[in-house]
Tab-separated table of C-alpha atoms in Angstrom:
chain	number	residue	atom	x	y	z
A	719	MET	CA	85.085	-4.813	114.461
A	720	ALA	CA	87.877	-6.089	116.693
A	721	ILE	CA	87.974	-9.606	118.152
A	722	SER	CA	90.566	-10.467	120.776
A	723	TRP	CA	91.299	-13.315	123.158
A	724	ALA	CA	92.122	-11.847	126.551
A	725	SER	CA	94.117	-13.755	129.137
A	726	ALA	CA	93.676	-11.093	131.773
A	727	ALA	CA	90.801	-8.972	132.997
A	728	SER	CA	90.349	-5.946	135.192
A	729	ALA	CA	90.559	-6.437	138.964
A	730	ASP	CA	91.075	-2.985	140.466
A	731	VAL	CA	89.650	-2.372	143.927
A	732	LEU	CA	87.404	0.485	142.808
A	733	TYR	CA	85.477	0.610	139.522
A	734	GLN	CA	87.244	-2.155	137.699
A	735	LYS	CA	86.273	-1.807	134.044
A	736	GLY	CA	89.267	-0.629	132.043
A	737	GLY	CA	92.270	-2.174	133.823
A	738	PHE	CA	94.067	-5.512	133.553
A	739	ALA	CA	95.276	-7.840	136.296
A	740	ASP	CA	94.945	-11.474	137.322
A	741	GLN	CA	94.620	-14.351	134.890
A	742	ARG	CA	91.127	-14.866	133.479
A	743	HIS	CA	90.192	-16.130	130.042
A	744	PHE	CA	87.469	-14.741	127.838
A	745	LEU	CA	86.745	-13.743	124.258
A	746	ALA	CA	86.148	-10.008	123.781
A	747	ILE	CA	84.382	-8.594	120.715
A	748	ASP	CA	84.550	-4.800	120.392
A	749	VAL	CA	82.310	-3.217	117.744
A	750	SER	CA	80.686	0.162	117.152
A	751	TRP	CA	77.519	-0.927	118.985
A	752	GLY	CA	79.324	-2.020	122.138
A	753	GLU	CA	81.554	-4.666	123.686
A	754	LEU	CA	80.751	-8.360	124.128
A	755	GLU	CA	82.630	-10.705	126.474
A	756	ILE	CA	82.236	-14.477	126.578
A	757	GLY	CA	84.041	-16.565	129.195
A	758	GLN	CA	85.654	-16.138	132.607
A	759	ALA	CA	85.226	-12.416	133.245
A	760	ASP	CA	83.750	-10.238	135.963
A	761	SER	CA	80.053	-9.506	135.676
A	762	ALA	CA	78.809	-6.118	134.486
A	763	ARG	CA	77.603	-5.270	137.993
A	764	ASN	CA	80.935	-6.035	139.646
A	765	ARG	CA	82.873	-4.021	137.063
A	766	LEU	CA	80.632	-0.965	136.739
A	767	VAL	CA	79.482	-0.545	140.341
A	768	GLY	CA	82.110	0.483	142.866
A	769	ALA	CA	81.981	-1.765	145.913
A	770	ALA	CA	85.239	-1.319	147.761
A	771	ALA	CA	83.835	-0.856	151.234
A	772	LEU	CA	84.440	-4.442	152.366
A	773	PRO	CA	84.012	-7.430	150.045
A	774	PRO	CA	80.969	-7.350	147.738
A	775	SER	CA	77.981	-9.608	148.306
A	776	ALA	CA	78.097	-13.153	147.039
A	777	GLY	CA	77.859	-13.699	143.315
A	778	ALA	CA	79.183	-15.772	140.469
A	779	GLY	CA	82.945	-15.358	140.536
A	780	SER	CA	85.230	-13.974	137.850
A	781	ARG	CA	86.207	-17.525	136.856
A	782	THR	CA	82.621	-18.559	136.175
A	783	ALA	CA	81.702	-18.606	132.472
A	784	LYS	CA	79.238	-15.899	131.515
A	785	LEU	CA	78.054	-13.674	128.679
A	786	THR	CA	78.421	-9.906	129.199
A	787	TYR	CA	77.517	-6.915	127.033
A	788	TYR	CA	78.520	-3.250	127.494
A	789	THR	CA	77.087	-0.318	125.576
A	790	PRO	CA	79.431	2.355	124.194
A	791	PRO	CA	79.883	5.329	126.578
A	792	LEU	CA	77.277	8.014	125.846
A	793	ARG	CA	77.508	11.394	127.587
A	794	GLY	CA	79.282	9.778	130.526
A	795	PHE	CA	76.823	6.859	130.836
A	796	GLU	CA	77.845	3.197	130.574
A	797	LEU	CA	75.425	0.274	130.747
A	798	GLY	CA	76.135	-3.440	131.015
A	799	ALA	CA	74.334	-6.748	131.484
A	800	SER	CA	75.553	-10.280	132.250
A	801	TYR	CA	74.052	-13.749	132.087
A	802	THR	CA	75.546	-16.744	133.897
A	803	PRO	CA	73.665	-19.937	132.925
A	804	MET	CA	75.060	-22.252	135.597
A	805	PRO	CA	77.580	-21.092	138.196
A	806	ARG	CA	79.741	-24.020	139.292
A	807	GLY	CA	82.672	-24.830	141.547
A	808	VAL	CA	83.587	-23.688	145.049
A	809	GLY	CA	84.483	-20.471	146.835
A	810	ASP	CA	83.494	-17.479	144.718
A	811	MET	CA	82.056	-19.896	142.100
A	812	PRO	CA	78.799	-21.325	143.443
A	813	ASP	CA	77.798	-24.959	143.042
A	814	PRO	CA	75.449	-25.599	140.059
A	815	ARG	CA	73.022	-27.460	142.324
A	816	GLU	CA	72.511	-24.278	144.315
A	817	ALA	CA	72.170	-21.562	141.655
A	818	MET	CA	71.167	-21.251	138.006
A	819	HIS	CA	70.364	-18.503	135.510
A	820	LEU	CA	72.003	-15.537	137.208
A	821	VAL	CA	71.132	-12.242	135.474
A	822	GLU	CA	72.919	-9.003	136.422
A	823	ALA	CA	72.738	-5.429	135.100
A	824	ALA	CA	74.395	-2.123	135.970
A	825	VAL	CA	74.640	1.523	134.913
A	826	ARG	CA	77.375	4.058	135.656
A	827	LYS	CA	77.606	7.814	135.129
A	828	THR	CA	80.999	9.557	135.182
A	829	ILE	CA	81.401	13.317	135.631
A	830	LEU	CA	84.753	15.128	135.320
A	831	MET	CA	85.103	18.544	136.968
A	832	GLY	CA	88.653	19.820	136.908
A	833	GLY	CA	90.700	17.370	138.965
A	834	LEU	CA	87.629	15.787	140.590
A	835	THR	CA	86.141	12.589	139.162
A	836	THR	CA	82.637	11.688	140.301
A	837	ARG	CA	80.904	8.381	139.553
A	838	PHE	CA	77.318	7.369	140.268
A	839	SER	CA	76.345	3.740	139.767
A	840	ALA	CA	73.578	1.239	140.349
A	841	GLY	CA	73.267	-2.500	139.800
A	842	THR	CA	70.945	-5.411	140.364
A	843	GLY	CA	71.009	-9.214	140.169
A	844	ARG	CA	68.581	-12.123	140.266
A	845	ALA	CA	69.179	-15.886	140.294
A	846	ARG	CA	67.275	-19.128	140.698
A	847	VAL	CA	68.566	-20.756	143.875
A	848	ARG	CA	67.648	-23.587	146.229
A	849	SER	CA	65.925	-22.630	149.472
A	850	ASP	CA	68.945	-23.805	151.521
A	851	SER	CA	71.601	-22.132	149.380
A	852	ARG	CA	74.197	-19.949	151.090
A	853	ARG	CA	76.315	-19.138	148.047
A	854	LEU	CA	74.100	-16.735	146.080
A	855	PRO	CA	71.279	-14.385	147.104
A	856	ARG	CA	67.977	-14.803	145.324
A	857	GLN	CA	68.012	-11.163	144.321
A	858	SER	CA	70.020	-8.063	145.202
A	859	TRP	CA	70.582	-4.415	144.346
A	860	ILE	CA	73.238	-1.789	145.034
A	861	VAL	CA	73.550	1.978	144.502
A	862	GLY	CA	76.814	3.799	145.051
A	863	THR	CA	78.920	6.851	144.398
A	864	GLN	CA	82.630	7.665	144.303
A	865	PHE	CA	84.666	10.853	144.475
A	866	ALA	CA	88.338	10.812	143.462
A	867	TRP	CA	90.674	13.795	143.744
A	868	ARG	CA	94.419	13.466	143.328
A	869	SER	CA	95.528	10.776	145.802
A	870	VAL	CA	92.270	10.591	147.761
A	871	THR	CA	89.246	8.415	146.969
A	872	LEU	CA	85.950	8.447	148.876
A	873	ASP	CA	83.135	6.082	148.034
A	874	GLY	CA	80.008	4.659	149.571
A	875	ASP	CA	77.065	2.462	148.698
A	876	LEU	CA	73.772	1.117	149.939
A	877	ARG	CA	72.976	-2.488	149.084
A	878	GLN	CA	70.321	-5.048	149.837
A	879	GLN	CA	70.081	-8.748	149.127
A	880	GLN	CA	67.382	-11.325	149.670
A	881	GLU	CA	68.767	-14.652	150.774
A	882	ALA	CA	67.521	-18.002	149.466
A	883	ASP	CA	65.274	-18.434	152.508
A	884	GLY	CA	63.578	-15.092	151.824
A	885	VAL	CA	65.284	-13.043	154.567
A	886	SER	CA	66.489	-9.592	153.437
A	887	VAL	CA	69.716	-7.941	154.607
A	888	ARG	CA	70.572	-4.283	154.000
A	889	SER	CA	73.980	-2.692	154.512
A	890	LEU	CA	75.480	0.784	154.320
A	891	ASN	CA	79.138	0.909	153.272
A	892	ALA	CA	81.814	3.618	153.122
A	893	ALA	CA	85.501	3.707	152.247
A	894	LEU	CA	88.266	6.305	152.287
A	895	ALA	CA	91.572	5.561	150.568
A	896	TYR	CA	94.805	7.511	150.217
A	897	GLY	CA	97.733	6.472	148.064
A	898	ARG	CA	100.854	8.428	147.289
A	899	GLY	CA	104.288	7.235	146.328
A	900	ASP	CA	105.116	3.989	148.122
A	901	MET	CA	102.347	4.236	150.739
A	902	THR	CA	98.640	3.371	150.651
A	903	LEU	CA	96.204	3.853	153.507
A	904	SER	CA	92.511	2.946	153.622
A	905	PHE	CA	89.590	2.939	156.040
A	906	ARG	CA	86.449	0.896	155.344
A	907	ALA	CA	83.232	0.500	157.267
A	908	ARG	CA	80.012	-1.476	156.923
A	909	ARG	CA	76.793	-1.218	158.933
A	910	THR	CA	74.586	-4.274	158.420
A	911	LEU	CA	70.851	-4.132	159.121
A	912	PRO	CA	69.230	-7.586	158.889
A	913	GLU	CA	65.483	-7.950	158.549
A	914	THR	CA	65.526	-10.014	161.739
A	915	GLY	CA	68.158	-9.772	164.470
A	916	ALA	CA	70.461	-7.048	165.738
A	917	ALA	CA	72.459	-4.640	163.595
A	918	SER	CA	76.240	-5.075	163.444
A	919	GLY	CA	79.292	-3.144	162.300
A	920	HIS	CA	82.500	-4.117	160.521
A	921	TYR	CA	85.511	-1.767	160.329
A	922	LEU	CA	88.857	-2.177	158.578
A	923	ALA	CA	92.018	-0.041	158.536
A	924	ASP	CA	94.860	-1.024	156.182
A	925	LEU	CA	98.343	0.374	155.714
A	926	ALA	CA	100.895	-0.774	153.129
A	927	TYR	CA	104.372	0.589	152.394
A	928	HIS	CA	106.783	-0.453	149.630
A	929	VAL	CA	110.282	-0.453	151.118
A	930	THR	CA	111.604	-1.629	147.743
A	931	PRO	CA	109.749	-2.615	144.555
A	932	ARG	CA	109.854	-6.242	145.768
A	933	TRP	CA	109.487	-5.754	149.521
A	934	GLN	CA	106.272	-4.503	151.055
A	935	VAL	CA	105.352	-4.014	154.728
A	936	MET	CA	101.644	-4.283	155.647
A	937	ALA	CA	99.447	-3.827	158.710
A	938	ASP	CA	95.700	-3.929	159.220
A	939	THR	CA	93.104	-3.799	161.957
A	940	ASP	CA	89.791	-5.634	161.613
A	941	ILE	CA	86.966	-4.826	164.065
A	942	ASP	CA	83.725	-6.815	163.854
A	943	THR	CA	80.872	-6.134	166.260
A	944	GLY	CA	78.736	-9.072	165.115
A	945	THR	CA	77.554	-11.633	167.656
A	946	ASP	CA	79.599	-14.476	166.103
A	947	SER	CA	82.727	-12.465	165.318
A	948	LEU	CA	86.275	-12.629	166.682
A	949	GLY	CA	86.077	-9.030	167.918
A	950	THR	CA	89.263	-7.149	166.999
A	951	VAL	CA	92.082	-8.687	164.969
A	952	VAL	CA	95.388	-6.890	164.274
A	953	LYS	CA	97.812	-8.223	161.660
A	954	VAL	CA	101.337	-7.114	160.724
A	955	GLY	CA	103.373	-8.733	157.972
A	956	ALA	CA	105.695	-8.394	155.008
A	957	ARG	CA	105.434	-9.470	151.386
A	958	LEU	CA	108.419	-10.428	149.215
A	959	LEU	CA	108.191	-10.855	145.440
A	960	PHE	CA	110.672	-13.099	143.664
């Protein structure tokens, strides 16, 4: 049995479990019967289910304390479950008065065929929320798949969530990403189908280029066809690391 205190957790864009990035604190216990995490870590659903086509649906954030268990990989299958007793805070960490007892679960199947990696995944979540909450859905599910070959990644998912007031929203998402050398390019799209109201689309195109290891040039186009959106927004900028 191995017990470790981790000060960082995975935060990759696609299929996060297995990498390390921004600062989060949790206790990880790795034994023959699986892996247990206690503390500020991503939920099993967020880490096993790929959801790169636009930001994932609302949930308890990575900095919200939770208990998560992962089974050992078996014939390409991985299963995980998380329990968050009382999400708190602001932003991606819902207020405790609005949500309690969030339970999430996910399964992922990985298939390797030559240079092609294929992943199929599914996840679900349920929480007790107030009727006027806008931070967490009452319940949700997502099914997705991803294909990765050399520098190209293609993924998509279908997800549905039931808001606190009982209204259901379904969305179809797709993403295509290319990264080679100093350049990364991605296209993402979402088609939202609310139970009541008109359907809407959201489309993103991002380009990033590393001029030097510390200097990066970026550009993106954001098109939103929703009734309350800003329409089309184009951004160009640079990032310097010191």
